[in-house]
Each structure stands twice: as C-alpha cells, then as structure tokens.
Amino acid sequence: MPRPLKIANASGFWGDQPDAAARLVAAQPDLDFLTLDYLAEVSLSIMAIIRAKDPAAGYARDFVDVLRSLIPFYQAGGKTKIVTNAGGLDPASCARACAEVLRAANLSRLKIAVVSGDDVLPLLRSSPPTPAKHNPIGYDGAKAGFANLDTGAPLSAIASRLVTANAYLGAEPIAEALRAGADIVITGRVADPSLTVGPCLAHFGWKPTDYDRLTGATVAGHLIECGTQACGGFSTDWLDLPDNHDIGFPIVEVAADGSCVVTKPAGTGGAVTVPTVKEQLLYEIGDPANYLSPDVTVSFLTLRVEAAGENRVRVAGATGRAPTNSYKVSATYRDGYKAHGMLTVFGHDAVRKARRAGEGILRRLQDRGCTYRETLIECLGTGASVRGLASRMSDTHLVETVLRVSVAADTKEPVERFTKEIAPLVTCGPQGVTGYATGRPKVLPIFGYWPCLIAKSLVKPTVQLLA
Amino acid sequence: MAAPATIPLREIAFARSGDKGNSANVAVFARTPAAYAWLRDHLTAASVETFFKPLGVGTVTRYEVPNLEALNFILPEILAGGGSRSLRIDSQGKTLGMALLEMPVAAAILKPAG
C-alpha cells in the first residue's frame, strides 16, 4: 500500500501571503507537494490587460518570486514538488521565467513542465451565432453556441467583446507531467481541485475510472484550494481562534483509498476542527450531490468528517460518478468602466449628510452631461454591505459613516470625469468630511463573466517538459 | 424578566458564503443535532428568499446535507452583476453568511425538550 501523500496549499488566490510557501517547507520539509492557486473567475482578464502593455506578462509574476523564496530550500536538498496554475494566459513564459531563476541558482536539475491547451478563445470567436438553448448538463457547448450557463443567453450577444476564454482542464495532464519526471508543473486554467488530484493520480496509479478515490482527492483539493480558509480563516467563529494573526496554511494527507486528513503545520495559528473543515467543504458549492469537476462528478452527501487528533480532521466516505463529457469554460468580455469614490463623514446627522453629498456629486455630473448606466450610493457603517437588511440600529445613531459612491458606464470618459468630483466635497460638502488623502479613485475596466461549456473532444490538453 | 421571543440564528448555527458568477451560496451548519432538526424544518428556501429580497435575489434553492448537519442555499442574481461588474462594496457575497446569521429565529429552540 503506497504511503499517504502530503499536499499543502501555499496560495489561495492571486495576492495571497507571499511567504506562505517558504514558511510551509521550513515548518514541514517532508511535504510531497505544494499547490498554489492564482486564478479566480476573472483573474485571466486582468492578466489580459497587463499583457496588452507587456506581452511577456500574461501570468502571475508573484509565483516567480515564490519560487525564488524556495531556492535555499532546494539548494539544501529539498524535494517538495510544485503544482500551480500561475501560468495564467501564458504558462510557457511563466515556465521560462522560473527556469531562469533555477538556472541562476544552479538548480537546473529541477524539471519544469508546462500544461496548456486550455485557451479556447479561437474556438469561441469562430463559433457561428446559433440560437442558444439552455441545457447546462452534458451537452455540446459548441453546438449550443456556447450559451451562458447561468442565463442561457447566446454568445453572439458579447462575442465581439471577448477577452479570454479558458477551459478548466483536469488532473490527467498534471499527472502526465509528473510521470514524465517534472518537479514543477505550471498550468494555465485547470479546475482548482485538479491541482491536488494530479499528484494523487501519478502517485497512487489510480485509473481514470476509480471514481470514489478521485472524488476523495477532489474533495481534498477543494478543501485546501482557498489557503487558510480550511484552518479557520474566514470562519464564523474566527474571533475565538488561537493566534489568528498567523493562521497556518492547510495540508491534506491523502491516503490510497482517497480519504484524507486535513491538518496544518505545528506552531501555526488558527485551528483545523470539524466546524472549520465543514465550512470549507461547502464553500462555493451548488448542488452537493452533483459537484462537477473535469475529473469526476462528486457527491458531498456520503462524506464523513471526524476529529482525528489535535488540528487533524479526517474526511472519508467520498463517492463519485463519471465526469460529464464537457469542460466548463470561463470566458470574459469587455463591459465598460466603473469607479468607486470614498470619503469619511463625521458629525451629527452624518448619514443624512453623506447621502446628500453623494446625491450632489451625481447631480452635478448629470448637469454637466455625464450619463451612467448604473450608479450607487452606500453609507458604510449602516449595514450597507447587505442594504441594511441586518441592521441593529437606526442610522440616526451613527456619528460617522463612510460615503461610497460608484458609477458605471459603457465608455471611459464619464467615469473619468466622476473620479474628479470626490475630493471637492472637502470644501463644498458638510463640515466633518475627511479621509480624502488617498487621491482620486481609479477608473477600472469591467469584465463580464461568461461561463459556458465545451465538448471535451474539442479541447487538446498538452504537456511539455522544458529542456 | 420575560425571555426574548427570538434569538439570532448565529446562536444555533454557523455559516459560510461564497460567489459563483452573479450567484452566491450560503451554507448553514447546525451547532447541535437538535439545531439541525429545527433548521431543516424551519429554515426554508422561502424564508431565506424573503430575508434576502432587498438584495434582489431570484428563486432560492435549498439542498439538505444531513451528513454535515447543514443546509446549502443557492441565491441566484443576488450580487448585482457579481465579480468585476457589481458596484456594491460586497461584490462577491462575502457578507451574506454573516447577514443570514443575524436572522431572528424562535428562541424556543434553545429550551430543553419536554
């Protein structure tokens, strides 16, 4: 029976703690794998913007710095392998930058593999504008015109504004790279749990039809894909956690039967308990009987979650079925511009003053001919995050609020004009306006999110080992 | 002194919310088996939909997850566009779990049975 595989996550999103990887291997040098996730739903569109200015920057450059931070570990003989989707839109360039870091450190013995083939933008762009029919499970996305999975709208509605379109590849190409001897696997878009399933496939020699084991590994991958969220980060009872200034990053010890123990390095804060693991299990999950991954269709309904020692929780009993014959595609398209401006208002009637001041900005802009497709005034402190539906007191009790005014438009000009109207409130608004020292708000491009499906037969994942 | 007629949901449950495009899910976990039985019978899709109506939610779906003593609620169209598009301070539904835990529920659930 092969020994369990120890897989940690060192990045839950693009912008997570930069020293997590180095600290994980320092605390636990026997880790078999580090996985690092950089790609949220619209991350690739941000990369597309950066790449427009710098063609060599279509990937998460932060990962190159992470790799640099691991140089002393590898020079001392460290063996932990890495699987990451830091490659973004351009995994080959990411791999070349990493190879350069390794070469300079005399670590060329470490082999890098690139997994690509997820970019399906040309297929979407060339798809005929067929009328869509909403039928989300098990159909051919191309024939259905890549209709929006959520709304059923046809792709033709936004086809001319597409920026990115990437299929969520599965674990098999990652496993193939590892079988070929890769120490570092750099991918573009893959399903987040597949970063963990790939190493399990390669290590345990599972068959693609070992659905229950694949489901166990998928659940393990899902549990760690958001970094510290499995160890009490973002949890309901966060305030009661020990040392919550320094919550540990999660480790799963995956057994040959696909069950796992979730844990974290000794000496780190937070906690791995049945409640913290349960919370993460259902994070961003739809129908718990039909969680679709490219590797397997997962049911969460047979899982057993049980304490197995201090900061150790065992998750077993996974059951799964064959995956569908399509990949999910995350596409993005240009959809105008937006900006948010914020100012603090202090004093008697703070909320009334703030609201009036916000309305004043919008009225001034309207008088000057600016039109917006959407505007929003929020007075933070009043429960505005959920439009006051859980407020505990009347707004009149507040002596302070943060005014947040937002606008969106199809073109850039009216949004840019808006960004110049926030600071003037310091002199033309109510007394007690402050917090204006951060400068004018930025104009942000809006990227619409277009989830759709594509037949697996139309996508060709490729694995390339760097020479 | 009379006992309060209602308590916030957070006294009997914990929760976590997350986004998927313009939709969100809120998973609600019972703190005790008795609380799960109560939640299953009383925290309906309709009551959660009514609670979140001010945010423009569509038709709420509820899934029971008895092995985790949890209920998973799918809240379509609740994020005013979601991700990159929403103008709201909370464009990704990070606050929805905490909000639902403020929901008043009958205090009788805390009374010992019999």
Coordinates of C-alpha atoms in Angstrom, one line a residue:
Chain A
M1 CA 0.0 0.0 0.0
P2 CA 1.6 3.3 -1.0
R3 CA 2.1 5.8 1.8
P4 CA -0.2 8.9 2.1
L5 CA 0.7 11.9 0.0
K6 CA 1.2 15.1 1.9
I7 CA -0.1 18.0 -0.2
A8 CA -0.2 21.6 1.1
N9 CA -1.7 24.8 -0.4
A10 CA 0.5 27.9 -0.3
S11 CA -1.7 30.3 -2.2
G12 CA -5.5 30.5 -2.3
F13 CA -5.7 33.4 -4.8
W14 CA -3.6 35.9 -6.7
G15 CA -2.5 38.2 -3.9
D16 CA -2.3 35.7 -1.0
Q17 CA 0.6 35.8 1.6
P18 CA 3.9 35.9 -0.4
D19 CA 5.9 33.9 2.2
A20 CA 3.4 31.1 2.7
A21 CA 5.4 28.6 0.6
A22 CA 8.8 29.2 2.2
R23 CA 7.2 29.0 5.7
L24 CA 5.4 25.8 4.8
V25 CA 8.5 23.9 3.7
A26 CA 10.5 25.4 6.6
A27 CA 8.0 24.0 9.1
Q28 CA 7.4 20.8 7.2
P29 CA 10.2 19.8 4.9
D30 CA 8.6 16.4 4.2
L31 CA 5.7 17.8 2.2
D32 CA 5.4 16.0 -1.1
F33 CA 3.7 18.8 -2.9
L34 CA 2.9 22.5 -2.7
T35 CA -0.1 23.6 -4.7
L36 CA -0.6 27.3 -5.5
D37 CA -3.8 28.7 -6.9
Y38 CA -3.8 32.1 -8.6
L39 CA -6.9 32.1 -10.8
A40 CA -10.3 33.4 -9.7
E41 CA -13.1 33.7 -12.2
V42 CA -12.0 36.9 -13.8
S43 CA -8.2 36.8 -13.0
L44 CA -7.4 35.9 -16.6
S45 CA -9.0 39.1 -17.8
I46 CA -6.7 41.1 -15.5
M47 CA -3.8 39.3 -17.0
A48 CA -5.0 40.1 -20.5
I49 CA -4.9 43.8 -19.6
I50 CA -1.4 43.5 -18.2
R51 CA -0.3 41.6 -21.2
A52 CA -1.6 44.3 -23.5
K53 CA 1.0 46.6 -22.1
D54 CA 3.7 43.9 -21.6
P55 CA 3.4 40.9 -23.9
A56 CA 5.7 38.8 -21.6
A57 CA 3.4 39.3 -18.6
G58 CA 0.3 37.1 -19.2
Y59 CA 0.9 35.1 -16.0
A60 CA 1.1 35.5 -12.2
R61 CA 4.6 37.0 -11.7
D62 CA 4.2 36.6 -8.0
F63 CA 4.9 32.9 -8.4
V64 CA 8.4 33.6 -9.8
D65 CA 9.1 35.4 -6.5
V66 CA 7.7 32.5 -4.6
L67 CA 10.0 30.1 -6.4
R68 CA 12.9 32.5 -5.7
S69 CA 12.0 32.3 -2.0
L70 CA 12.3 28.5 -2.2
I71 CA 15.8 28.5 -3.6
P72 CA 17.6 27.9 -0.2
F73 CA 15.2 25.0 0.5
Y74 CA 16.0 23.3 -2.8
Q75 CA 19.7 24.1 -2.5
A76 CA 19.7 22.3 0.8
G77 CA 18.2 19.2 -0.9
G78 CA 14.5 19.9 -0.5
K79 CA 12.3 17.5 -2.5
T80 CA 8.8 19.1 -2.4
K81 CA 7.3 19.3 -5.8
I82 CA 5.1 22.2 -7.0
V83 CA 1.8 22.3 -9.0
T84 CA 0.4 25.7 -9.8
N85 CA -1.9 27.5 -12.2
A86 CA 0.3 30.6 -12.1
G87 CA 0.8 30.2 -15.8
G88 CA -2.4 32.0 -16.4
L89 CA -2.7 33.0 -20.1
D90 CA 0.9 32.2 -20.8
P91 CA 2.3 29.2 -18.9
A92 CA 5.2 28.9 -21.3
S93 CA 6.5 32.4 -20.4
C94 CA 6.0 31.7 -16.7
A95 CA 8.0 28.5 -17.1
R96 CA 10.8 30.3 -18.9
A97 CA 11.0 32.9 -16.1
C98 CA 11.1 30.1 -13.5
A99 CA 13.8 28.2 -15.4
E100 CA 15.9 31.4 -15.4
V101 CA 15.6 31.7 -11.6
L102 CA 16.6 28.0 -11.2
R103 CA 19.5 28.3 -13.7
A104 CA 20.9 31.3 -11.8
A105 CA 20.8 29.3 -8.6
N106 CA 22.4 26.2 -10.2
L107 CA 19.2 24.2 -9.7
S108 CA 18.7 23.2 -13.4
R109 CA 18.3 19.6 -12.1
L110 CA 14.7 20.7 -11.2
K111 CA 12.5 19.9 -14.2
I112 CA 9.7 22.2 -15.2
A113 CA 6.6 21.1 -17.2
V114 CA 4.0 23.2 -18.9
V115 CA 0.4 22.2 -19.1
S116 CA -1.5 24.2 -21.7
G117 CA -4.3 23.8 -24.3
D118 CA -6.9 25.4 -22.0
D119 CA -7.2 28.5 -24.2
V120 CA -10.3 28.1 -26.3
L121 CA -10.8 31.7 -27.3
P122 CA -10.3 31.0 -31.1
L123 CA -13.0 28.3 -30.9
L124 CA -15.4 30.7 -29.2
R125 CA -14.6 33.5 -31.6
S126 CA -15.2 31.3 -34.7
S127 CA -18.4 29.8 -33.4
P128 CA -21.4 30.5 -35.6
P129 CA -24.0 32.7 -33.9
T130 CA -26.5 29.9 -33.4
P131 CA -29.5 30.5 -31.2
A132 CA -28.9 29.1 -27.7
K133 CA -30.9 26.6 -25.8
H134 CA -30.4 26.5 -22.0
N135 CA -29.4 23.0 -21.1
P136 CA -26.4 23.0 -18.7
I137 CA -25.5 19.4 -18.2
G138 CA -24.0 17.1 -20.7
Y139 CA -24.5 18.9 -23.9
D140 CA -22.1 20.1 -26.6
G141 CA -21.3 23.7 -25.9
A142 CA -20.1 24.4 -29.4
K143 CA -23.3 23.3 -31.0
A144 CA -25.3 25.3 -28.4
G145 CA -23.4 28.4 -29.4
F146 CA -21.5 28.5 -26.0
A147 CA -24.6 29.8 -24.3
N148 CA -24.2 31.4 -20.9
L149 CA -24.5 28.7 -18.3
D150 CA -26.3 30.9 -15.8
T151 CA -28.6 32.9 -18.1
G152 CA -29.0 30.9 -21.2
A153 CA -28.1 34.0 -23.3
P154 CA -26.4 33.3 -26.7
L155 CA -22.7 34.0 -27.1
S156 CA -23.5 36.3 -30.0
A157 CA -24.6 38.9 -27.5
I158 CA -21.0 39.5 -26.5
A159 CA -18.8 37.6 -29.0
S160 CA -17.2 40.7 -30.4
R161 CA -16.1 41.8 -26.9
L162 CA -14.5 38.6 -25.8
V163 CA -11.2 39.0 -24.0
T164 CA -10.4 35.5 -22.7
A165 CA -11.9 32.0 -22.8
N166 CA -10.3 29.1 -21.0
A167 CA -11.5 25.6 -20.3
Y168 CA -11.0 24.2 -16.8
L169 CA -8.7 21.3 -17.6
G170 CA -8.5 18.3 -15.3
A171 CA -5.9 16.3 -13.4
E172 CA -4.7 14.0 -16.1
P173 CA -2.2 16.3 -17.9
I174 CA -0.7 17.3 -14.5
A175 CA -0.3 13.6 -13.7
E176 CA 1.3 13.0 -17.1
A177 CA 3.8 15.8 -16.4
L178 CA 4.7 14.3 -13.0
R179 CA 5.1 10.8 -14.5
A180 CA 7.5 12.3 -17.0
G181 CA 9.6 13.5 -14.1
A182 CA 8.5 17.1 -13.6
D183 CA 9.4 18.7 -10.3
I184 CA 7.4 21.9 -11.0
V185 CA 4.2 21.8 -13.1
I186 CA 2.9 25.1 -14.4
T187 CA -0.5 25.2 -15.9
G188 CA -3.0 27.7 -17.3
R189 CA -6.6 27.3 -16.3
V190 CA -7.3 24.0 -14.6
A191 CA -10.0 23.1 -12.1
D192 CA -8.7 24.2 -8.7
P193 CA -9.1 20.7 -7.0
S194 CA -7.2 19.1 -10.0
L195 CA -4.0 20.7 -8.8
T196 CA -4.3 18.1 -5.9
V197 CA -5.9 15.3 -7.9
G198 CA -3.0 15.3 -10.4
P199 CA -0.3 14.3 -7.9
C200 CA -2.6 11.7 -6.4
L201 CA -3.2 10.1 -9.8
A202 CA 0.5 10.0 -10.5
H203 CA 1.5 8.7 -7.0
F204 CA -1.2 6.1 -6.4
G205 CA -1.5 4.9 -10.0
W206 CA -5.3 5.3 -9.9
K207 CA -7.3 4.6 -13.1
P208 CA -9.5 7.4 -14.5
T209 CA -12.5 5.3 -13.6
D210 CA -11.6 5.0 -9.9
Y211 CA -14.4 7.5 -9.2
D212 CA -14.6 7.2 -5.5
R213 CA -10.9 7.7 -5.0
L214 CA -10.8 10.5 -7.5
T215 CA -13.7 12.1 -5.6
G216 CA -11.8 11.8 -2.3
A217 CA -8.8 13.6 -3.8
T218 CA -11.1 16.2 -5.4
V219 CA -12.7 16.9 -2.0
A220 CA -9.1 17.1 -0.5
G221 CA -8.1 19.6 -3.2
H222 CA -11.3 21.6 -2.7
L223 CA -10.6 21.8 1.0
I224 CA -7.2 23.3 0.5
E225 CA -7.7 25.4 -2.6
C226 CA -8.5 28.6 -0.7
G227 CA -5.4 28.6 1.6
T228 CA -6.1 29.3 5.2
Q229 CA -9.8 29.0 4.8
A230 CA -9.6 25.3 5.8
C231 CA -7.8 26.3 9.1
G232 CA -10.2 28.9 10.4
G233 CA -9.6 31.7 8.0
F234 CA -12.9 33.3 7.0
S235 CA -14.7 31.2 9.6
T236 CA -17.8 32.2 11.6
D237 CA -16.1 31.8 14.9
W238 CA -12.8 33.4 13.8
L239 CA -12.6 35.7 16.8
D240 CA -12.2 32.6 19.1
L241 CA -9.3 31.0 17.2
P242 CA -5.9 30.8 18.8
D243 CA -3.2 33.0 17.2
N244 CA -5.5 34.2 14.4
H245 CA -2.8 36.7 13.4
D246 CA -0.9 33.9 11.8
I247 CA -3.3 31.1 10.6
G248 CA -1.5 28.1 9.1
F249 CA -1.9 27.1 5.5
P250 CA -3.6 23.7 5.1
I251 CA -2.1 20.3 4.4
V252 CA -4.0 17.2 3.3
E253 CA -2.6 13.8 3.8
V254 CA -4.3 11.8 1.1
A255 CA -4.5 8.0 1.5
A256 CA -4.5 5.4 -1.2
D257 CA -8.3 5.0 -0.8
G258 CA -8.9 8.7 -1.5
S259 CA -9.7 9.6 2.1
C260 CA -7.7 12.4 3.7
V261 CA -6.7 14.0 7.0
V262 CA -6.7 17.8 6.9
T263 CA -4.1 19.4 9.1
K264 CA -1.6 22.4 9.3
P265 CA 2.0 22.9 10.3
A266 CA 2.8 22.7 14.1
G267 CA 3.3 26.2 15.6
T268 CA 0.9 28.0 13.3
G269 CA -2.3 29.8 14.4
G270 CA -5.9 29.1 13.7
A271 CA -7.4 25.6 14.1
V272 CA -8.4 22.6 12.0
T273 CA -11.6 21.4 13.6
V274 CA -14.8 19.7 12.4
P275 CA -16.5 23.1 12.1
T276 CA -13.7 24.8 10.1
V277 CA -13.5 21.8 7.7
K278 CA -17.2 21.6 7.3
E279 CA -17.4 25.3 6.4
Q280 CA -14.8 25.0 3.7
L281 CA -16.4 21.8 2.3
L282 CA -19.5 23.7 1.2
Y283 CA -17.7 26.9 0.2
E284 CA -18.8 27.9 -3.3
I285 CA -20.7 24.6 -3.8
G286 CA -24.0 24.3 -5.7
D287 CA -25.9 21.0 -5.6
P288 CA -24.0 18.9 -3.1
A289 CA -25.0 15.7 -4.9
N290 CA -23.6 16.9 -8.3
Y291 CA -20.4 18.9 -8.0
L292 CA -19.0 18.8 -11.5
S293 CA -15.2 18.6 -11.9
P294 CA -13.5 17.6 -15.1
D295 CA -12.2 14.5 -13.3
V296 CA -15.3 13.2 -11.6
T297 CA -18.8 14.1 -10.6
V298 CA -18.7 14.5 -6.8
S299 CA -21.3 13.8 -4.2
F300 CA -20.8 15.5 -0.8
L301 CA -23.7 13.6 0.7
T302 CA -21.7 10.5 1.8
L303 CA -18.7 12.3 3.4
R304 CA -17.8 11.6 7.0
V305 CA -16.0 14.4 8.8
E306 CA -14.5 13.4 12.1
A307 CA -11.9 14.7 14.6
A308 CA -8.6 12.7 14.4
G309 CA -6.4 14.4 16.9
E310 CA -5.4 18.0 17.6
N311 CA -5.7 20.0 14.4
R312 CA -6.4 16.9 12.5
V313 CA -9.7 16.1 10.8
R314 CA -10.4 13.0 8.8
V315 CA -12.6 13.3 5.7
A316 CA -13.7 9.9 4.3
G317 CA -16.5 8.1 2.5
A318 CA -16.4 10.0 -0.7
T319 CA -18.5 8.7 -3.6
G320 CA -18.4 9.9 -7.2
R321 CA -19.6 9.1 -10.7
A322 CA -18.2 9.5 -14.2
P323 CA -17.4 13.1 -15.2
T324 CA -19.5 14.8 -17.9
N325 CA -18.3 14.9 -21.5
S326 CA -17.7 18.7 -21.4
Y327 CA -15.3 21.1 -19.8
K328 CA -16.5 24.2 -18.1
V329 CA -15.2 27.4 -19.8
S330 CA -14.6 30.6 -18.0
A331 CA -14.8 33.4 -20.6
T332 CA -14.6 37.2 -20.0
Y333 CA -15.6 40.1 -22.2
R334 CA -15.2 43.9 -22.1
D335 CA -18.2 45.5 -20.5
G336 CA -17.5 49.2 -19.9
Y337 CA -15.8 51.0 -17.0
K338 CA -16.5 51.8 -13.3
A339 CA -15.1 53.7 -10.4
H340 CA -15.7 53.9 -6.7
G341 CA -15.0 57.0 -4.6
M342 CA -14.9 57.1 -0.8
L343 CA -14.9 59.8 1.9
T344 CA -15.5 59.7 5.6
V345 CA -18.2 61.9 7.1
F346 CA -18.3 62.6 10.8
G347 CA -20.7 64.5 12.9
H348 CA -24.4 64.9 13.8
D349 CA -26.6 63.6 11.0
A350 CA -23.6 62.0 9.4
V351 CA -25.6 59.5 7.4
R352 CA -28.0 62.2 6.0
K353 CA -25.1 64.4 5.2
A354 CA -23.2 61.7 3.4
R355 CA -26.2 60.6 1.4
R356 CA -27.0 64.2 0.4
A357 CA -23.3 64.7 -0.6
G358 CA -23.3 61.6 -2.7
E359 CA -26.5 62.6 -4.5
G360 CA -25.0 66.0 -5.0
I361 CA -22.0 64.5 -6.9
L362 CA -24.2 62.5 -9.2
R363 CA -26.5 65.6 -9.8
R364 CA -23.5 67.8 -10.6
L365 CA -22.2 65.3 -13.1
Q366 CA -25.7 64.9 -14.7
D367 CA -25.9 68.7 -15.1
R368 CA -22.6 68.6 -16.9
G369 CA -23.9 66.0 -19.4
C370 CA -22.5 62.8 -18.0
T371 CA -24.7 59.7 -18.2
Y372 CA -24.2 56.4 -16.5
R373 CA -25.8 53.1 -16.9
E374 CA -25.6 52.5 -13.2
T375 CA -24.9 54.4 -10.0
L376 CA -24.8 53.5 -6.4
I377 CA -24.6 55.4 -3.1
E378 CA -23.6 53.4 0.0
C379 CA -23.1 54.7 3.6
L380 CA -20.8 52.2 5.2
G381 CA -21.5 51.6 8.8
T382 CA -25.2 51.4 8.3
G383 CA -25.1 47.7 7.2
A384 CA -24.8 48.9 3.6
S385 CA -23.0 45.7 2.6
V386 CA -26.4 44.0 2.6
R387 CA -28.5 47.1 2.1
G388 CA -29.3 47.3 5.8
L389 CA -31.3 44.0 5.9
A390 CA -29.5 43.1 9.1
S391 CA -29.2 46.5 10.8
R392 CA -29.3 46.7 14.5
M393 CA -30.0 50.4 15.0
S394 CA -31.3 53.5 13.2
D395 CA -28.9 55.4 11.0
T396 CA -29.6 58.5 13.2
H397 CA -27.5 56.9 16.0
L398 CA -24.3 56.9 13.9
V399 CA -21.9 59.7 14.4
E400 CA -19.7 58.6 11.5
T401 CA -20.1 56.9 8.1
V402 CA -18.0 56.2 5.0
L403 CA -19.7 57.6 1.9
R404 CA -19.0 55.3 -1.1
V405 CA -20.2 56.5 -4.5
S406 CA -19.9 54.3 -7.6
V407 CA -20.7 54.7 -11.2
A408 CA -20.5 52.5 -14.3
A409 CA -20.7 53.5 -18.0
D410 CA -20.1 52.0 -21.4
T411 CA -17.4 54.5 -22.2
K412 CA -14.4 55.7 -20.1
E413 CA -15.0 59.5 -20.3
P414 CA -17.9 59.9 -17.9
V415 CA -16.3 57.6 -15.4
E416 CA -13.0 59.6 -15.5
R417 CA -15.0 62.8 -15.0
F418 CA -16.6 61.2 -11.9
T419 CA -13.2 60.5 -10.3
K420 CA -12.5 64.3 -10.2
E421 CA -15.7 65.0 -8.2
I422 CA -14.9 63.3 -4.9
A423 CA -12.2 65.4 -3.4
P424 CA -14.0 68.8 -4.0
L425 CA -16.5 67.6 -1.3
V426 CA -13.8 68.5 1.3
T427 CA -14.6 72.2 0.7
C428 CA -18.1 72.1 -0.7
G429 CA -19.6 69.3 1.4
P430 CA -20.6 69.2 5.0
Q431 CA -18.2 70.0 7.8
G432 CA -16.6 66.8 9.1
V433 CA -15.6 65.3 5.7
T434 CA -12.2 63.7 5.9
G435 CA -10.2 60.7 4.7
Y436 CA -9.6 62.2 1.2
A437 CA -5.8 61.8 1.3
T438 CA -5.7 58.6 -0.9
G439 CA -6.0 60.5 -4.1
R440 CA -8.5 60.2 -7.0
P441 CA -10.3 56.9 -7.5
K442 CA -9.0 54.7 -10.3
V443 CA -11.1 54.0 -13.4
L444 CA -11.5 50.3 -13.6
P445 CA -12.3 48.2 -16.7
I446 CA -15.3 45.9 -16.2
F447 CA -15.1 42.4 -17.4
G448 CA -18.3 40.5 -17.8
Y449 CA -18.1 36.8 -16.8
W450 CA -19.3 34.3 -19.3
P451 CA -19.4 30.7 -18.0
C452 CA -20.2 28.1 -20.7
L453 CA -19.4 24.5 -21.7
I454 CA -17.3 23.0 -24.4
A455 CA -17.2 19.3 -25.5
K456 CA -14.0 17.6 -24.2
S457 CA -13.4 16.3 -27.7
L458 CA -12.7 19.9 -28.9
V459 CA -10.0 20.6 -26.3
K460 CA -6.5 19.1 -26.5
P461 CA -4.5 19.5 -23.3
T462 CA -0.8 19.4 -23.9
V463 CA 2.2 18.6 -21.7
Q464 CA 5.6 19.9 -22.4
L465 CA 8.8 19.3 -20.4
L466 CA 11.2 22.2 -20.6
A467 CA 14.6 21.1 -21.9
Chain B
M1 CA -37.9 39.2 33.2
A2 CA -39.5 37.6 30.2
A3 CA -37.2 35.6 27.9
P4 CA -36.8 37.1 24.4
A5 CA -39.1 35.7 21.8
T6 CA -36.4 35.5 19.2
I7 CA -32.6 34.9 19.1
P8 CA -30.3 35.4 16.2
L9 CA -29.7 32.4 14.0
R10 CA -26.0 32.5 14.9
E11 CA -26.7 31.1 18.3
I12 CA -27.7 27.8 16.9
A13 CA -25.7 27.8 13.6
F14 CA -22.6 28.9 11.8
A15 CA -22.3 29.6 8.1
R16 CA -20.1 30.4 5.1
S17 CA -21.0 32.2 1.9
G18 CA -19.2 32.4 -1.5
D19 CA -19.8 33.5 -5.1
K20 CA -20.2 31.9 -8.4
G21 CA -20.7 34.5 -11.1
N22 CA -23.8 36.6 -10.2
S23 CA -25.0 33.9 -7.8
A24 CA -23.9 33.1 -4.3
N25 CA -24.3 30.1 -1.9
V26 CA -24.8 30.3 1.8
A27 CA -24.1 27.1 3.7
V28 CA -25.7 27.0 7.2
F29 CA -24.3 24.5 9.7
A30 CA -26.2 23.4 12.8
R31 CA -24.2 23.7 16.1
T32 CA -26.1 20.7 17.6
P33 CA -28.1 17.8 16.2
A34 CA -31.3 19.4 17.7
A35 CA -30.5 22.6 15.9
Y36 CA -30.2 20.7 12.7
A37 CA -33.6 19.2 13.1
W38 CA -35.0 22.6 13.8
L39 CA -33.2 24.3 10.8
R40 CA -34.4 21.5 8.5
D41 CA -38.0 22.1 9.5
H42 CA -38.0 25.9 9.7
L43 CA -35.1 27.5 7.7
T44 CA -36.9 27.0 4.4
A45 CA -35.9 28.2 0.9
A46 CA -38.9 30.6 1.1
S47 CA -37.8 32.2 4.4
V48 CA -34.3 32.7 3.2
E49 CA -35.6 34.2 -0.1
T50 CA -37.8 36.6 1.9
F51 CA -34.8 37.6 4.0
F52 CA -32.5 38.4 1.1
K53 CA -35.3 40.0 -1.1
P54 CA -33.8 43.5 -0.5
L55 CA -30.7 42.4 -2.4
G56 CA -32.7 41.3 -5.5
V57 CA -32.3 37.6 -5.1
G58 CA -34.1 35.3 -7.5
T59 CA -35.7 32.0 -6.6
V60 CA -33.7 30.4 -3.8
T61 CA -32.9 26.6 -3.9
R62 CA -32.2 24.7 -0.7
Y63 CA -30.2 21.5 -0.5
E64 CA -30.1 19.3 2.6
V65 CA -26.7 17.9 3.6
P66 CA -27.6 15.7 6.6
N67 CA -24.2 14.1 6.9
L68 CA -22.7 17.6 7.6
E69 CA -25.9 18.7 9.5
A70 CA -26.0 21.5 7.0
L71 CA -28.3 23.3 4.6
N72 CA -26.9 24.8 1.4
F73 CA -28.8 27.7 -0.1
I74 CA -28.3 28.9 -3.7
L75 CA -29.0 32.6 -4.1
P76 CA -29.3 33.4 -7.8
E77 CA -28.8 37.0 -9.1
I78 CA -28.0 38.3 -5.6
L79 CA -24.7 40.0 -6.5
A80 CA -25.8 42.9 -8.7
G81 CA -23.7 41.5 -11.5
G82 CA -21.0 39.8 -9.3
G83 CA -17.2 39.8 -9.5
S84 CA -15.9 42.6 -11.7
R85 CA -19.2 44.2 -12.6
S86 CA -21.1 44.8 -9.3
L87 CA -20.8 48.3 -7.9
R88 CA -21.5 47.1 -4.4
I89 CA -18.9 47.1 -1.6
D90 CA -19.6 43.4 -1.3
S91 CA -19.5 42.3 -4.9
Q92 CA -18.6 38.7 -4.1
G93 CA -21.2 37.8 -1.4
K94 CA -18.6 37.7 1.4
T95 CA -21.1 39.2 3.9
L96 CA -24.1 37.0 3.1
G97 CA -23.4 34.2 5.6
M98 CA -22.9 36.7 8.4
A99 CA -26.1 38.5 7.4
L100 CA -28.2 35.4 7.4
L101 CA -26.8 34.5 10.9
E102 CA -28.5 37.8 12.1
M103 CA -31.9 36.4 11.1
P104 CA -34.2 36.2 14.1
V105 CA -35.4 32.7 14.9
A106 CA -37.8 31.5 17.7
A107 CA -36.0 31.4 21.0
A108 CA -38.0 28.2 21.9
I109 CA -35.4 26.2 20.0
L110 CA -33.0 26.7 22.9
K111 CA -35.4 25.4 25.6
P112 CA -34.7 21.8 26.8
A113 CA -37.2 19.3 25.3
G114 CA -40.1 18.1 27.5

